[in-house]
Short mmCIF file of C-alpha atoms in Angstrom, two decimals:
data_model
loop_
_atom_site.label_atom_id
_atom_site.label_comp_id
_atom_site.label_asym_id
_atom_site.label_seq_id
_atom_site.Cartn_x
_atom_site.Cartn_y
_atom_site.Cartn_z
CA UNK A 645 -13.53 15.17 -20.22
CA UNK A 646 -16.78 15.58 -18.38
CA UNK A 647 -17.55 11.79 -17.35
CA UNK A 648 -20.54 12.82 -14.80
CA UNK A 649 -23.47 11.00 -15.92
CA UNK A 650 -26.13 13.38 -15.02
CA UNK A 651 -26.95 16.94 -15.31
CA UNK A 652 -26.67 18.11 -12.16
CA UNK A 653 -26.03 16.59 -8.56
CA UNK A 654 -30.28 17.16 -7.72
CA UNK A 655 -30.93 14.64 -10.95
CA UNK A 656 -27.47 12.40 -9.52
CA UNK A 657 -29.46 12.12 -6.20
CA UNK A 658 -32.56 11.35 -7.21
CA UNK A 659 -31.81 9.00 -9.51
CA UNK A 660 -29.45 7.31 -6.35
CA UNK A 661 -31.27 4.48 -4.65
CA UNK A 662 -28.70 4.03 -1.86
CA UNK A 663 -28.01 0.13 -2.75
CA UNK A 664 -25.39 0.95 -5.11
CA UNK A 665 -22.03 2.84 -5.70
CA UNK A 666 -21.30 5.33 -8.04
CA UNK A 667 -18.01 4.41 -10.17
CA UNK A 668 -16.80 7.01 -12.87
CA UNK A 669 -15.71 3.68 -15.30
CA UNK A 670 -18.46 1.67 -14.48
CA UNK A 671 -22.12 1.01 -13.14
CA UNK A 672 -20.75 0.67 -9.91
CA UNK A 673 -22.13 -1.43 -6.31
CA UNK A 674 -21.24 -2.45 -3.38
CA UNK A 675 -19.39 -5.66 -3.97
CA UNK A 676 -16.47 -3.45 -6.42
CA UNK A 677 -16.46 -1.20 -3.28
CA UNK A 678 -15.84 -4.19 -1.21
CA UNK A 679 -13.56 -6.04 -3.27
CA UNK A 680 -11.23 -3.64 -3.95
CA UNK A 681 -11.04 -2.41 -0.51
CA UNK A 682 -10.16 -5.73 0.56
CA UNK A 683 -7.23 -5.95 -2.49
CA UNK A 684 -5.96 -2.66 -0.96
CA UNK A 685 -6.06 -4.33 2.60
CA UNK A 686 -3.84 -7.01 1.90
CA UNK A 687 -1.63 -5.52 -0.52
CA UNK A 688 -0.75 -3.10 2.42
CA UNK A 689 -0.07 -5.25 4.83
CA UNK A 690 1.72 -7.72 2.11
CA UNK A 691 3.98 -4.25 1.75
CA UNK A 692 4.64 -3.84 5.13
CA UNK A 693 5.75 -6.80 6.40
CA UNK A 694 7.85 -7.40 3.09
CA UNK A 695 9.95 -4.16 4.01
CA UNK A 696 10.02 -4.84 7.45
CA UNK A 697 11.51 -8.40 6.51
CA UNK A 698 14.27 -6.81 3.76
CA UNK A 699 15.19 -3.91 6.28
CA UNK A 700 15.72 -6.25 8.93
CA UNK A 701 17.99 -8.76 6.88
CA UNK A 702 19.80 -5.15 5.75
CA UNK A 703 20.25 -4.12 9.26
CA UNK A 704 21.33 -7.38 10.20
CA UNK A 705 24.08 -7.90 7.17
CA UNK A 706 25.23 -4.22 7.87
CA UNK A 707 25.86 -5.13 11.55
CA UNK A 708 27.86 -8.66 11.16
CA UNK A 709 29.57 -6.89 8.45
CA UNK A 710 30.37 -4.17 10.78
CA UNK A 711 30.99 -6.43 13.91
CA UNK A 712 33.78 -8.37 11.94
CA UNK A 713 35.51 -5.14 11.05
CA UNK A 714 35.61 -3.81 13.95
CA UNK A 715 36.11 -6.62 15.92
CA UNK A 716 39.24 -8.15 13.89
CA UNK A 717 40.63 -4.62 14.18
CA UNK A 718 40.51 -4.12 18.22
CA UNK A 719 41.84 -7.90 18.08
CA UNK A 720 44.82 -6.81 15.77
CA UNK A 721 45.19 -3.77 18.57
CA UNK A 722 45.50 -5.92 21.41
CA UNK A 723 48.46 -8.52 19.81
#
């Protein structure tokens, strides 16, 4: 599916006026290019600090899980 508007990239850049994108789907400008930079922004960071949250309540379960084995064992050693 050939979804290039023009002929050729000469009749692509002169037909460009340099205020506006160019969007395979649509006519394109600089607000899309803005707006969906900005969605990708915070949907990243959203991402990132919602694994770092769940990996650090993992690592934290893991390790009182793991503290109370361990630690009721040696106790069990001692007695």
């Amino acid at each position: 599916m050939n979804t290039f508007p023009y002929d050729s990239w000469e009749a692509a850049l002169e037909a460009a006026d340099g205020t506006a994108g160019y969007f395979t789907w649509g006519p394109g400008g600089n607000f899309a290019t803005v707006l969906i930079t900005l969605i990708a922004i915070v949907i990243s960071v959203y991402s990132g600090v919602t694994v770092t949250r769940r990996e650090n309540a993992l690592l934290n379960e893991s390790a009182e899980r793991l503290a109370g084995k361990y630690n009721s064992h040696d106790a069990g050693m001692e007695g």
